[in-house]
């Protein structure tokens, strides 16, 4: 640091691939602006589209093996998500060391990345940051006393959403308490309905709903929530949790396990369990305005 | 009776290179080839198994990644594959084999000092060699012929591969361009002579495959690559745009040629600053090349070289990569095979 002051953040981690996977899962198009907030708890990255879709990636401080936070107010900055992911991805090349250091700010308010192992090869990156635009940070938060939610195997969710592409441009999601089930329905050129039952099958891992709920969402937004879901999530047979909050806002949560290279990580089959080191990914999708049925 | 399989590939308009596919015809009536007679040009040889292996498994796949069509230049002593020596702006690649490496019974004659150069589609050449490998046959003969292809009025030049087995023969005709004129061969030879100069300082790449996978990732970030090389063995690659600077620095690499002792290391300063200081002291050169060219040069790892060296030609004229091959089972350079690439420089930098 040329200015001699302590940086706002210096952190180091081993599993760069895990971070790349987590960030890639919220990259639904080539050029996306992201907002980053640093705090004593970790790093949060937010992307948003058309005020209807928002995604957040939480990288909690315990996934880093070093996390030195020195700011007084939480620093926020904007950067290009694609560029950030492409830069991070360079650090996953087999040539480079396994430990990545992230530092903010650089002399010109850049985000600085570098490999830190003491070998005679190093990779570094300086990413220019922007003064953040005001993203409606908490617009999507839903506090409901008794939320309607279910947890479905991520692979099943992705497959269902992929299958629902052809009929039309929107998806209706319906939850029924009796019998406990979830239906995804799309109409247009034809119609397709996919029913998932809680009791008879194991595709739904958890189910919580005391009244019938039905909302309609734009297909492209729903698709963005699973289109880049990391293959590790699918391979580990993890679950994704879907919650419908006030006004029909749909929240979809995925967990991406981060492992230290060479350390085997135990994963329970089929649960929405919380391994020690995970990145949390949350999507919020606003429902289509017309035709809101809330029973 | 011989069963003869012939592969032809030719467009109706005589353009050989637009369609990669081969048309396969089974012909029972097989006319004898006419050897190439224009200006008493003749080329005929038998490919050695090792030569077929070198070309089919290693050099042709690598050259095919650089460009579909390359020049094949045959002289009394050498067979040379050349990319982009006559047309200026691409990456130049030169693989030179002593004739004994590839051939036996090598016969060549032309009125131009027994030199023949022609352009050939590497995909077709590769296919012909590959299928000859699967022939459990006798020796594989290669010769330059001129023959009238099916549905064509004029005789066309071909490289014919003929492998005769005990009961069968496979003949494959790979279309080639008309042999280059005396003037063009002269230009080719001049360009080849000019491309032989060595940079003052060369640094050895630690691991070509790892570098390649790194560059595959760098490619997403930018199209221009700054390459800096110091006389004490640092290689610095950097992509820079208005939004991002991304680089990688290798230090203490093996140096060939002009060499100085590394200055007292200041690890606290950034890699870019270190290179800047080296440039100011005149102990480094720096050039900017196309990322695409750089990535293509790394495709030469397909030739399985034993080591690779990067260097910047004097006055930053080009970035040179030299690949070294050892005599199998030794650490001695195999002087019968040479391969190097020259990458055009986009900006002379501060060399």
Coordinates of C-alpha atoms in Angstrom, one line a residue:
Chain A
X1 CA 0.0 0.0 0.0
X2 CA 1.5 3.3 -1.0
X3 CA -0.6 5.5 1.3
X4 CA 0.7 3.7 4.3
X5 CA -2.8 3.2 5.9
X6 CA -4.1 -0.2 6.8
X7 CA -6.4 -1.5 4.0
X8 CA -10.1 -2.0 4.7
X9 CA -9.8 -5.7 4.1
X10 CA -7.1 -8.3 3.6
X11 CA -8.3 -11.8 3.3
X12 CA -6.9 -15.1 2.1
X13 CA -8.5 -18.3 1.0
X14 CA -7.5 -21.7 -0.5
X15 CA -10.5 -22.8 -2.5
X16 CA -10.7 -20.3 -5.4
X17 CA -12.7 -22.7 -7.5
X18 CA -15.4 -22.7 -4.9
X19 CA -15.7 -18.9 -5.0
X20 CA -15.6 -19.0 -8.8
X21 CA -18.5 -21.5 -8.8
X22 CA -20.5 -19.5 -6.3
X23 CA -20.1 -16.2 -8.2
X24 CA -20.7 -18.0 -11.6
X25 CA -24.0 -19.1 -10.3
X26 CA -25.3 -15.5 -10.2
X27 CA -23.8 -14.7 -13.6
X28 CA -26.7 -14.9 -16.0
X29 CA -25.4 -12.7 -18.7
X30 CA -22.1 -11.4 -20.0
X31 CA -22.0 -7.9 -18.7
X32 CA -23.4 -7.5 -15.2
X33 CA -22.6 -4.9 -12.7
X34 CA -22.2 -6.1 -9.2
X35 CA -22.2 -4.3 -5.9
X36 CA -19.8 -5.5 -3.2
X37 CA -20.1 -4.8 0.5
X38 CA -17.3 -5.6 2.9
X39 CA -18.0 -6.0 6.6
X40 CA -16.6 -7.6 9.7
X41 CA -18.8 -10.6 8.9
X42 CA -17.7 -11.3 5.4
X43 CA -18.2 -10.2 1.8
X44 CA -21.6 -9.8 0.1
X45 CA -22.0 -9.4 -3.6
X46 CA -25.3 -8.3 -5.1
X47 CA -26.5 -8.3 -8.7
X48 CA -29.8 -7.1 -9.9
X49 CA -31.8 -7.0 -13.1
X50 CA -34.8 -4.8 -14.0
X51 CA -35.8 -4.5 -10.4
X52 CA -37.4 -7.9 -10.6
X53 CA -34.5 -10.3 -10.0
X54 CA -31.8 -9.9 -7.4
X55 CA -29.1 -12.3 -6.4
X56 CA -26.7 -12.2 -3.4
X57 CA -23.6 -14.2 -2.7
X58 CA -22.5 -14.4 0.9
X59 CA -18.9 -15.2 1.5
X60 CA -18.7 -15.4 5.3
X61 CA -15.5 -14.6 7.0
X62 CA -15.1 -18.2 8.3
X63 CA -14.5 -19.5 4.7
X64 CA -11.3 -17.4 4.7
X65 CA -8.3 -18.7 6.6
X66 CA -7.3 -15.1 7.1
X67 CA -9.7 -12.2 7.4
X68 CA -8.5 -8.8 8.6
X69 CA -11.2 -6.2 8.4
X70 CA -10.1 -2.7 9.3
X71 CA -12.8 -0.3 8.0
X72 CA -15.0 1.7 10.2
X73 CA -17.9 2.0 7.9
X74 CA -18.8 -0.8 5.6
X75 CA -17.1 -0.1 2.3
X76 CA -19.2 -0.6 -0.8
X77 CA -18.1 -0.6 -4.4
X78 CA -19.2 -1.7 -7.8
X79 CA -17.4 -3.9 -10.3
X80 CA -18.1 -6.0 -13.4
X81 CA -19.1 -9.4 -12.2
X82 CA -17.8 -11.1 -15.4
X83 CA -14.4 -9.5 -15.1
X84 CA -14.2 -10.4 -11.5
X85 CA -15.1 -14.1 -12.2
X86 CA -12.7 -14.2 -15.2
X87 CA -9.9 -12.8 -13.0
X88 CA -10.5 -15.2 -10.2
X89 CA -10.7 -18.1 -12.6
X90 CA -7.1 -17.4 -13.6
X91 CA -6.1 -18.3 -10.1
X92 CA -7.6 -21.7 -10.6
X93 CA -5.0 -22.6 -13.3
X94 CA -2.9 -25.6 -12.2
X95 CA 0.2 -23.6 -12.5
X96 CA -0.5 -21.2 -9.7
X97 CA -0.4 -21.5 -6.0
X98 CA -3.5 -22.5 -4.2
X99 CA -3.8 -19.5 -1.8
X100 CA -5.4 -16.3 -3.0
X101 CA -5.2 -13.0 -1.2
X102 CA -7.8 -10.3 -1.8
X103 CA -7.1 -6.8 -0.7
X104 CA -9.1 -3.6 -0.8
X105 CA -8.6 -0.8 -1.6
X106 CA -5.5 -0.5 -3.8
X107 CA -3.8 2.9 -4.3
X108 CA -6.4 3.8 -6.8
X109 CA -9.4 2.1 -5.1
X110 CA -8.8 -1.1 -7.0
X111 CA -9.6 -4.5 -5.7
X112 CA -6.3 -6.4 -5.6
X113 CA -5.9 -10.1 -6.0
X114 CA -2.7 -12.1 -5.9
X115 CA -1.4 -15.5 -5.3
X116 CA 0.7 -15.7 -2.1
X117 CA 2.6 -18.9 -2.0
X118 CA 6.3 -18.3 -1.9
X119 CA 7.2 -19.8 -5.2
X120 CA 8.8 -18.1 -8.1
X121 CA 5.6 -17.8 -10.0
X122 CA 2.8 -15.4 -9.0
X123 CA -0.4 -14.2 -10.5
X124 CA -1.9 -10.8 -9.7
X125 CA -4.9 -8.8 -10.7
X126 CA -6.0 -5.2 -10.1
X127 CA -9.7 -4.7 -10.8
X128 CA -10.9 -1.1 -11.1
X129 CA -13.9 -0.5 -8.9
X130 CA -16.7 2.1 -9.3
X131 CA -18.6 4.2 -6.9
X132 CA -21.7 2.0 -6.4
X133 CA -25.0 2.9 -7.9
X134 CA -27.7 2.9 -5.4
X135 CA -29.1 -0.6 -5.6
X136 CA -32.3 -1.2 -3.7
X137 CA -30.4 -3.2 -1.2
X138 CA -33.1 -4.5 1.0
X139 CA -36.1 -4.1 -1.3
X140 CA -36.4 -7.8 -1.7
X141 CA -36.0 -8.8 1.9
X142 CA -39.1 -10.6 3.1
X143 CA -40.0 -10.8 6.7
X144 CA -43.0 -13.0 7.1
X145 CA -44.1 -14.5 10.4
X146 CA -44.7 -18.0 9.0
X147 CA -43.2 -18.2 5.5
X148 CA -44.3 -20.7 3.0
X149 CA -41.3 -22.8 2.0
X150 CA -40.0 -26.0 0.7
X151 CA -36.6 -27.6 0.0
X152 CA -36.1 -29.5 -3.2
X153 CA -33.1 -31.4 -4.5
X154 CA -31.2 -28.8 -6.6
X155 CA -30.8 -31.2 -9.5
X156 CA -34.6 -31.8 -9.6
X157 CA -35.3 -28.1 -9.4
X158 CA -32.9 -27.4 -12.3
X159 CA -34.3 -30.2 -14.4
X160 CA -37.9 -29.1 -13.8
X161 CA -37.1 -25.5 -14.7
X162 CA -35.2 -26.5 -17.8
X163 CA -38.1 -28.7 -18.9
X164 CA -40.6 -25.8 -18.5
X165 CA -38.9 -23.7 -21.1
X166 CA -40.9 -24.5 -24.1
X167 CA -44.6 -23.8 -23.3
X168 CA -44.5 -20.2 -22.4
X169 CA -42.7 -17.2 -20.9
X170 CA -44.0 -17.5 -17.4
X171 CA -44.1 -20.2 -14.7
X172 CA -46.7 -20.6 -12.1
X173 CA -45.6 -22.1 -8.8
X174 CA -48.3 -23.5 -6.6
X175 CA -48.1 -25.0 -3.1
X176 CA -50.8 -27.1 -1.7
X177 CA -51.0 -28.1 2.0
X178 CA -53.2 -31.1 1.4
X179 CA -51.7 -33.3 0.1
X180 CA -48.4 -31.5 0.6
X181 CA -47.1 -30.8 -2.8
X182 CA -45.6 -28.3 -5.1
X183 CA -46.5 -27.7 -8.8
X184 CA -44.7 -25.9 -11.5
X185 CA -46.9 -25.0 -14.4
X186 CA -46.3 -23.3 -17.7
X187 CA -48.8 -22.6 -20.5
X188 CA -48.6 -21.2 -23.9
X189 CA -47.7 -23.2 -27.0
X190 CA -48.9 -26.1 -24.9
X191 CA -48.9 -26.7 -21.2
X192 CA -46.7 -28.6 -18.9
X193 CA -47.2 -29.1 -15.2
X194 CA -44.6 -30.8 -12.9
X195 CA -45.9 -32.0 -9.5
X196 CA -43.6 -32.7 -6.7
X197 CA -45.1 -34.6 -3.7
X198 CA -43.7 -34.3 -0.2
X199 CA -44.9 -37.6 1.2
X200 CA -44.5 -40.1 -1.5
X201 CA -41.2 -39.2 -2.9
X202 CA -37.9 -37.9 -1.6
X203 CA -37.4 -35.1 -4.1
X204 CA -38.9 -32.6 -1.5
X205 CA -36.7 -32.6 1.5
X206 CA -38.7 -30.2 3.6
X207 CA -42.2 -28.7 3.2
X208 CA -43.9 -25.9 5.2
X209 CA -47.2 -24.5 4.0
X210 CA -50.6 -24.1 5.8
X211 CA -52.6 -22.5 3.0
X212 CA -52.7 -22.8 -0.8
X213 CA -50.4 -20.3 -2.5
X214 CA -49.9 -19.6 -6.2
X215 CA -47.8 -17.1 -8.0
X216 CA -46.6 -16.5 -11.5
X217 CA -43.0 -15.6 -12.4
X218 CA -41.2 -14.7 -15.5
X219 CA -39.5 -17.7 -16.9
X220 CA -36.3 -16.0 -17.7
X221 CA -35.9 -14.9 -14.1
X222 CA -36.7 -18.3 -12.7
X223 CA -34.3 -19.8 -15.2
X224 CA -31.5 -17.5 -14.1
X225 CA -31.7 -18.9 -10.6
X226 CA -30.6 -22.4 -11.7
X227 CA -29.0 -22.0 -15.1
X228 CA -25.4 -21.6 -13.7
X229 CA -25.8 -23.6 -10.5
X230 CA -22.4 -25.1 -9.8
X231 CA -22.0 -28.7 -10.8
X232 CA -20.6 -29.5 -7.3
X233 CA -24.1 -28.6 -5.9
X234 CA -25.7 -31.0 -8.2
X235 CA -23.1 -33.7 -7.7
X236 CA -23.3 -33.4 -3.9
X237 CA -27.0 -34.1 -4.2
X238 CA -27.7 -30.9 -2.2
X239 CA -31.1 -29.2 -1.7
X240 CA -32.2 -25.7 -2.6
X241 CA -34.7 -23.9 -0.4
X242 CA -37.5 -21.9 -1.9
X243 CA -39.5 -19.5 0.2
X244 CA -42.5 -17.4 -0.9
X245 CA -42.7 -14.2 1.1
X246 CA -44.9 -11.2 1.3
X247 CA -46.4 -10.2 -2.1
X248 CA -45.3 -13.4 -3.6
X249 CA -41.5 -12.6 -3.6
X250 CA -39.8 -15.9 -4.3
X251 CA -36.5 -16.5 -2.5
X252 CA -34.3 -19.4 -3.7
X253 CA -31.2 -20.4 -1.7
X254 CA -28.4 -22.6 -2.7
X255 CA -25.4 -23.6 -0.7
X256 CA -22.0 -24.1 -2.3
X257 CA -19.5 -26.1 -0.3
X258 CA -16.0 -24.8 -0.2
X259 CA -13.3 -27.2 0.4
X260 CA -9.6 -26.9 1.1
X261 CA -7.8 -28.6 -1.7
X262 CA -7.0 -32.1 -0.8
X263 CA -9.3 -32.2 2.2
X264 CA -12.2 -34.6 1.9
X265 CA -15.4 -33.0 2.8
X266 CA -18.2 -35.1 4.3
X267 CA -21.6 -34.4 2.8
X268 CA -24.9 -35.9 4.0
X269 CA -27.1 -37.2 1.3
X270 CA -30.0 -35.2 0.3
X271 CA -30.3 -32.8 3.2
X272 CA -30.3 -29.0 3.3
X273 CA -27.4 -29.4 5.7
X274 CA -24.9 -26.7 6.5
X275 CA -21.4 -27.8 6.1
X276 CA -18.7 -25.8 7.8
X277 CA -17.5 -23.8 4.9
X278 CA -20.1 -22.7 2.5
X279 CA -21.0 -19.8 0.3
X280 CA -24.7 -18.8 0.5
X281 CA -26.4 -17.9 -2.7
X282 CA -29.8 -16.2 -2.6
X283 CA -32.0 -15.2 -5.5
X284 CA -35.1 -13.0 -5.1
X285 CA -37.7 -13.0 -7.9
X286 CA -40.6 -10.7 -7.9
X287 CA -43.9 -12.2 -9.2
X288 CA -45.6 -11.0 -12.3
X289 CA -48.0 -8.3 -11.4
X290 CA -51.2 -9.3 -13.0
X291 CA -53.0 -12.5 -12.1
X292 CA -51.8 -12.8 -8.6
X293 CA -53.8 -15.4 -6.8
X294 CA -53.1 -15.7 -3.1
X295 CA -55.4 -17.9 -1.3
Chain B
X1 CA -6.8 -57.7 -58.7
X2 CA -5.8 -54.8 -56.6
X3 CA -8.6 -53.2 -54.6
X4 CA -7.9 -49.5 -54.8
X5 CA -9.4 -46.9 -52.5
X6 CA -8.9 -43.3 -53.6
X7 CA -9.9 -40.2 -51.7
X8 CA -10.4 -37.1 -53.7
X9 CA -11.2 -33.7 -52.5
X10 CA -11.7 -30.8 -54.9
X11 CA -14.3 -28.1 -55.3
X12 CA -16.0 -27.5 -58.6
X13 CA -14.3 -24.1 -58.8
X14 CA -10.9 -25.5 -58.2
X15 CA -10.7 -24.0 -54.7
X16 CA -9.2 -26.7 -52.7
X17 CA -9.4 -25.3 -49.2
X18 CA -12.9 -24.3 -48.6
X19 CA -14.3 -27.7 -47.8
X20 CA -12.6 -29.8 -45.3
X21 CA -14.4 -33.0 -46.2
X22 CA -13.0 -35.8 -48.4
X23 CA -15.1 -37.4 -51.1
X24 CA -14.5 -41.1 -51.0
X25 CA -14.7 -43.1 -54.1
X26 CA -14.1 -46.8 -54.6
X27 CA -12.7 -47.3 -58.0
X28 CA -11.8 -50.6 -59.5
X29 CA -10.4 -49.1 -62.7
X30 CA -7.3 -47.4 -61.5
X31 CA -5.2 -45.4 -63.8
X32 CA -1.5 -45.1 -63.2
X33 CA -0.4 -41.8 -61.8
X34 CA 1.5 -39.4 -63.8
X35 CA 4.4 -38.1 -61.9
X36 CA 4.7 -34.4 -61.8
X37 CA 6.5 -33.2 -64.8
X38 CA 6.1 -29.5 -64.9
X39 CA 9.7 -28.2 -65.2
X40 CA 10.9 -31.8 -64.5
X41 CA 9.7 -31.5 -60.9
X42 CA 9.8 -34.8 -59.1
X43 CA 9.4 -35.9 -55.6
X44 CA 9.1 -39.4 -54.4
X45 CA 10.0 -41.0 -51.0
X46 CA 9.1 -43.6 -48.5
X47 CA 7.9 -42.4 -45.1
X48 CA 9.6 -44.0 -42.1
X49 CA 7.3 -45.3 -39.4
X50 CA 8.9 -42.8 -37.0
X51 CA 8.3 -40.0 -39.5
X52 CA 4.7 -41.0 -39.8
X53 CA 4.4 -41.0 -36.1
X54 CA 6.1 -37.6 -35.7
X55 CA 3.8 -36.0 -38.3
X56 CA 0.6 -37.7 -37.5
X57 CA 0.7 -37.6 -33.7
X58 CA 2.6 -34.5 -33.0
X59 CA 3.5 -31.9 -35.7
X60 CA 0.4 -32.0 -37.9
X61 CA -2.1 -31.7 -35.0
X62 CA 0.0 -28.8 -33.6
X63 CA 0.2 -27.0 -37.0
X64 CA -3.4 -27.6 -37.7
X65 CA -4.2 -25.6 -34.5
X66 CA -2.3 -22.7 -35.9
X67 CA -3.9 -22.7 -39.3
X68 CA -5.6 -25.1 -41.7
X69 CA -3.3 -24.6 -44.6
X70 CA 0.5 -24.5 -44.4
X71 CA 3.4 -24.7 -46.8
X72 CA 5.4 -27.8 -47.3
X73 CA 8.9 -27.0 -48.4
X74 CA 11.1 -29.8 -49.6
X75 CA 14.8 -29.4 -50.3
X76 CA 17.6 -31.8 -51.0
X77 CA 18.2 -32.2 -47.2
X78 CA 15.2 -31.0 -45.4
X79 CA 11.4 -31.2 -45.2
X80 CA 9.9 -28.0 -43.7
X81 CA 6.4 -27.1 -42.6
X82 CA 5.8 -23.4 -42.6
X83 CA 3.0 -21.2 -41.5
X84 CA 2.6 -17.6 -42.6
X85 CA 6.0 -17.0 -44.0
X86 CA 4.8 -15.5 -47.2
X87 CA 1.8 -13.6 -45.9
X88 CA 2.8 -11.2 -43.2
X89 CA 0.5 -10.7 -40.3
X90 CA -0.1 -14.1 -38.7
X91 CA 2.1 -16.1 -36.3
X92 CA 5.0 -17.8 -38.1
X93 CA 5.7 -21.4 -37.3
X94 CA 8.6 -23.3 -38.7
X95 CA 9.2 -27.0 -38.2
X96 CA 12.3 -28.4 -40.0
X97 CA 13.2 -32.0 -40.3
X98 CA 16.3 -33.6 -41.7
X99 CA 15.1 -35.7 -44.5
X100 CA 16.4 -38.9 -42.8
X101 CA 14.0 -38.3 -39.9
X102 CA 10.9 -38.6 -42.0
X103 CA 12.0 -40.4 -45.2
X104 CA 14.0 -43.0 -46.8
X105 CA 14.7 -43.4 -50.5
X106 CA 14.2 -39.7 -50.8
X107 CA 14.3 -38.4 -54.3
X108 CA 13.7 -34.8 -55.3
X109 CA 14.5 -32.9 -58.4
X110 CA 13.4 -29.6 -59.8
X111 CA 14.9 -26.9 -62.0
X112 CA 14.9 -24.7 -59.0
X113 CA 17.9 -26.2 -57.2
X114 CA 15.9 -29.3 -56.4
X115 CA 13.5 -27.3 -54.2
X116 CA 9.7 -27.8 -54.2
X117 CA 7.2 -25.8 -52.1
X118 CA 3.5 -26.2 -52.1
X119 CA 0.5 -25.5 -49.9
X120 CA -1.4 -28.3 -48.3
X121 CA -4.5 -28.7 -46.2
X122 CA -3.3 -30.1 -42.9
X123 CA -6.7 -31.7 -42.1
X124 CA -6.5 -33.8 -45.3
X125 CA -2.9 -34.6 -44.9
X126 CA -3.6 -35.7 -41.3
X127 CA -6.4 -37.9 -42.4
X128 CA -4.3 -39.6 -45.1
X129 CA -1.5 -40.3 -42.7
X130 CA -3.8 -41.5 -40.0
X131 CA -5.5 -44.0 -42.3
X132 CA -2.2 -45.2 -43.6
X133 CA -1.2 -46.0 -40.0
X134 CA -4.2 -48.2 -39.6
X135 CA -3.1 -50.1 -42.7
X136 CA -1.1 -53.0 -41.5
X137 CA 1.0 -52.8 -44.5
X138 CA 4.2 -52.4 -46.1
X139 CA 6.1 -49.2 -46.7
X140 CA 4.2 -46.0 -47.2
X141 CA 5.2 -44.1 -50.3
X142 CA 4.6 -40.5 -50.8
X143 CA 4.9 -38.8 -54.2
X144 CA 3.9 -35.7 -55.9
X145 CA 1.7 -36.4 -58.9
X146 CA -0.4 -34.7 -61.4
X147 CA -3.6 -36.3 -62.3
X148 CA -7.1 -35.7 -63.6
X149 CA -9.5 -36.0 -60.7
X150 CA -13.0 -37.3 -61.3
X151 CA -15.2 -34.7 -63.1
X152 CA -12.3 -32.4 -63.8
X153 CA -10.8 -31.4 -67.1
X154 CA -7.4 -30.3 -66.0
X155 CA -4.8 -32.4 -64.3
X156 CA -4.3 -31.3 -60.7
X157 CA -1.4 -31.7 -58.4
X158 CA -1.7 -34.2 -55.5
X159 CA 0.5 -35.7 -52.9
X160 CA -0.3 -39.4 -53.2
X161 CA 0.1 -41.8 -50.3
X162 CA 0.4 -45.3 -51.3
X163 CA 0.6 -48.2 -48.9
X164 CA 0.8 -51.6 -50.4
X165 CA -0.2 -54.5 -48.3
X166 CA 0.0 -58.2 -49.1
X167 CA -3.4 -58.3 -50.7
X168 CA -4.5 -54.8 -50.9
X169 CA -3.3 -51.3 -51.6
X170 CA -4.6 -48.0 -50.3
X171 CA -3.9 -45.0 -52.4
X172 CA -4.9 -41.6 -51.0
X173 CA -4.6 -38.5 -53.0
X174 CA -4.3 -35.3 -51.0
X175 CA -4.8 -32.3 -53.1
X176 CA -2.1 -29.7 -52.9
X177 CA -1.6 -26.3 -54.5
X178 CA 0.3 -25.9 -57.6
X179 CA 4.0 -25.9 -56.7
X180 CA 5.2 -22.4 -55.9
X181 CA 6.9 -20.5 -58.7
X182 CA 10.6 -19.9 -58.7
X183 CA 10.0 -16.3 -57.4
X184 CA 7.8 -17.5 -54.6
X185 CA 10.2 -20.2 -53.5
X186 CA 12.9 -17.6 -53.5
X187 CA 10.7 -15.4 -51.2
X188 CA 10.0 -18.3 -49.0
X189 CA 13.6 -19.2 -48.7
X190 CA 14.5 -15.5 -47.9
X191 CA 11.8 -15.3 -45.3
X192 CA 13.0 -18.6 -43.8
X193 CA 16.6 -17.3 -43.7
X194 CA 15.4 -14.1 -42.0
X195 CA 13.4 -16.1 -39.4
X196 CA 16.5 -18.0 -38.2
X197 CA 17.9 -15.2 -36.0
X198 CA 18.0 -15.9 -32.3
X199 CA 17.0 -13.4 -29.6
X200 CA 19.8 -12.3 -27.4
X201 CA 18.2 -13.6 -24.3
X202 CA 16.0 -16.7 -24.0
X203 CA 14.2 -17.8 -20.9
X204 CA 13.0 -21.3 -20.4
X205 CA 9.2 -21.8 -19.7
X206 CA 8.9 -24.0 -16.6
X207 CA 5.9 -26.0 -17.7
X208 CA 4.4 -25.5 -21.1
X209 CA 1.1 -27.3 -20.3
X210 CA 0.5 -25.2 -17.2
X211 CA 1.3 -22.0 -19.1
X212 CA -1.2 -23.1 -21.7
X213 CA -4.0 -23.6 -19.2
X214 CA -3.2 -20.2 -17.7
X215 CA -3.3 -18.5 -21.0
X216 CA -6.6 -20.2 -21.8
X217 CA -8.0 -18.3 -18.8
X218 CA -6.2 -15.0 -19.5
X219 CA -7.8 -15.1 -22.9
X220 CA -11.2 -14.2 -21.4
X221 CA -9.9 -11.0 -19.9
X222 CA -8.2 -9.3 -22.8
X223 CA -7.0 -9.7 -26.4
X224 CA -3.6 -8.1 -26.0
X225 CA -0.8 -9.5 -24.0
X226 CA 2.3 -7.7 -22.8
X227 CA 5.3 -10.0 -22.6
X228 CA 8.4 -8.9 -20.8
X229 CA 11.6 -10.8 -20.4
X230 CA 14.5 -9.9 -18.2
X231 CA 18.1 -10.9 -18.6
X232 CA 18.0 -12.6 -15.2
X233 CA 15.3 -15.0 -16.0
X234 CA 12.0 -13.3 -15.3
X235 CA 9.0 -13.8 -17.6
X236 CA 6.1 -11.5 -17.1
X237 CA 2.8 -11.7 -19.0
X238 CA 0.2 -9.1 -18.5
X239 CA -3.2 -8.2 -19.8
X240 CA -4.3 -4.7 -19.3
X241 CA -7.4 -2.8 -20.0
X242 CA -9.1 0.3 -18.6
X243 CA -10.9 -1.9 -16.1
X244 CA -8.4 -4.5 -15.2
X245 CA -4.8 -5.4 -15.1
X246 CA -4.1 -9.1 -14.8
X247 CA -0.7 -10.6 -14.9
X248 CA 1.6 -13.5 -14.1
X249 CA 5.2 -13.4 -13.2
X250 CA 7.7 -16.2 -13.4
X251 CA 11.0 -15.6 -11.8
X252 CA 14.5 -17.2 -11.8
X253 CA 13.9 -19.1 -15.0
X254 CA 16.8 -20.6 -16.8
X255 CA 18.5 -18.1 -19.1
X256 CA 20.3 -18.8 -22.4
X257 CA 22.3 -16.1 -24.1
X258 CA 22.9 -12.7 -22.6
X259 CA 22.5 -12.9 -18.9
X260 CA 23.0 -10.6 -15.9
X261 CA 22.8 -11.2 -12.2
X262 CA 19.5 -10.5 -10.7
X263 CA 19.4 -7.3 -8.7
X264 CA 18.8 -7.4 -4.9
X265 CA 15.2 -8.5 -4.7
X266 CA 12.6 -6.2 -3.4
X267 CA 9.7 -8.5 -2.8
X268 CA 7.5 -5.7 -1.5
X269 CA 7.1 -4.0 -4.8
X270 CA 4.6 -5.2 -7.4
X271 CA 5.5 -7.3 -10.4
X272 CA 4.8 -4.5 -12.8
X273 CA 7.0 -2.1 -10.9
X274 CA 9.8 -4.7 -10.9
X275 CA 9.6 -5.1 -14.6
X276 CA 9.5 -1.3 -15.1
X277 CA 12.7 -1.0 -13.1
X278 CA 14.4 -3.7 -15.2
X279 CA 13.3 -1.9 -18.4
X280 CA 14.8 1.3 -17.1
X281 CA 18.1 -0.4 -16.3
X282 CA 18.1 -1.9 -19.9
X283 CA 18.0 -5.4 -18.5
X284 CA 14.6 -6.3 -20.0
X285 CA 12.6 -6.2 -23.2
X286 CA 8.9 -5.8 -23.5
X287 CA 6.5 -6.4 -26.4
X288 CA 2.8 -6.5 -27.0
X289 CA 1.4 -9.4 -28.9
X290 CA -2.0 -10.8 -29.8
X291 CA -3.3 -13.1 -27.1
X292 CA -4.7 -15.3 -29.9
X293 CA -1.2 -15.6 -31.4
X294 CA 0.3 -16.4 -28.0
X295 CA -2.3 -19.1 -27.3
X296 CA -1.6 -20.6 -30.8
X297 CA 2.1 -20.7 -30.1
X298 CA 1.4 -22.7 -27.0
X299 CA -0.5 -25.3 -29.1
X300 CA 3.0 -26.4 -30.1
X301 CA 3.0 -28.4 -26.8
X302 CA 1.2 -31.0 -29.0
X303 CA 4.5 -31.7 -30.7
X304 CA 5.8 -32.8 -27.2
X305 CA 8.9 -30.7 -27.0
X306 CA 11.3 -31.4 -24.2
X307 CA 11.6 -27.7 -23.4
X308 CA 10.5 -24.3 -24.6
X309 CA 12.2 -20.9 -24.5
X310 CA 10.8 -17.4 -25.0
X311 CA 12.9 -14.5 -26.3
X312 CA 12.3 -11.1 -27.7
X313 CA 14.2 -10.3 -31.0
X314 CA 16.4 -7.3 -31.1
X315 CA 14.6 -4.0 -31.2
X316 CA 11.4 -5.9 -30.2
X317 CA 10.9 -7.1 -33.8
X318 CA 9.0 -10.2 -32.7
X319 CA 8.5 -12.6 -29.9
X320 CA 10.2 -15.9 -30.6
X321 CA 9.4 -19.3 -29.0
X322 CA 12.0 -22.0 -29.6
X323 CA 11.1 -25.6 -28.8
X324 CA 13.8 -28.1 -28.0
X325 CA 13.7 -31.8 -28.7
X326 CA 16.0 -34.3 -27.1
X327 CA 17.3 -37.5 -28.7
X328 CA 15.0 -40.0 -27.1
X329 CA 16.4 -41.4 -23.8
X330 CA 19.0 -38.6 -23.5
X331 CA 19.3 -35.0 -22.5
X332 CA 21.0 -34.1 -25.8
X333 CA 19.4 -31.8 -28.3
X334 CA 18.1 -33.6 -31.3
X335 CA 19.5 -31.4 -34.1
X336 CA 17.6 -33.2 -36.8
X337 CA 14.3 -31.6 -35.7
X338 CA 13.7 -27.9 -35.0
X339 CA 10.6 -26.0 -34.3
X340 CA 10.1 -22.3 -33.5
X341 CA 7.4 -19.7 -33.8
X342 CA 7.6 -16.0 -34.3
X343 CA 4.8 -13.8 -33.0
X344 CA 4.3 -10.4 -34.7
X345 CA 4.6 -7.5 -32.4
X346 CA 1.6 -5.1 -32.2
X347 CA 3.4 -2.4 -30.4
X348 CA 7.2 -2.1 -30.0
X349 CA 6.7 -1.3 -26.3
X350 CA 9.8 0.0 -24.6
X351 CA 12.2 -2.6 -25.9

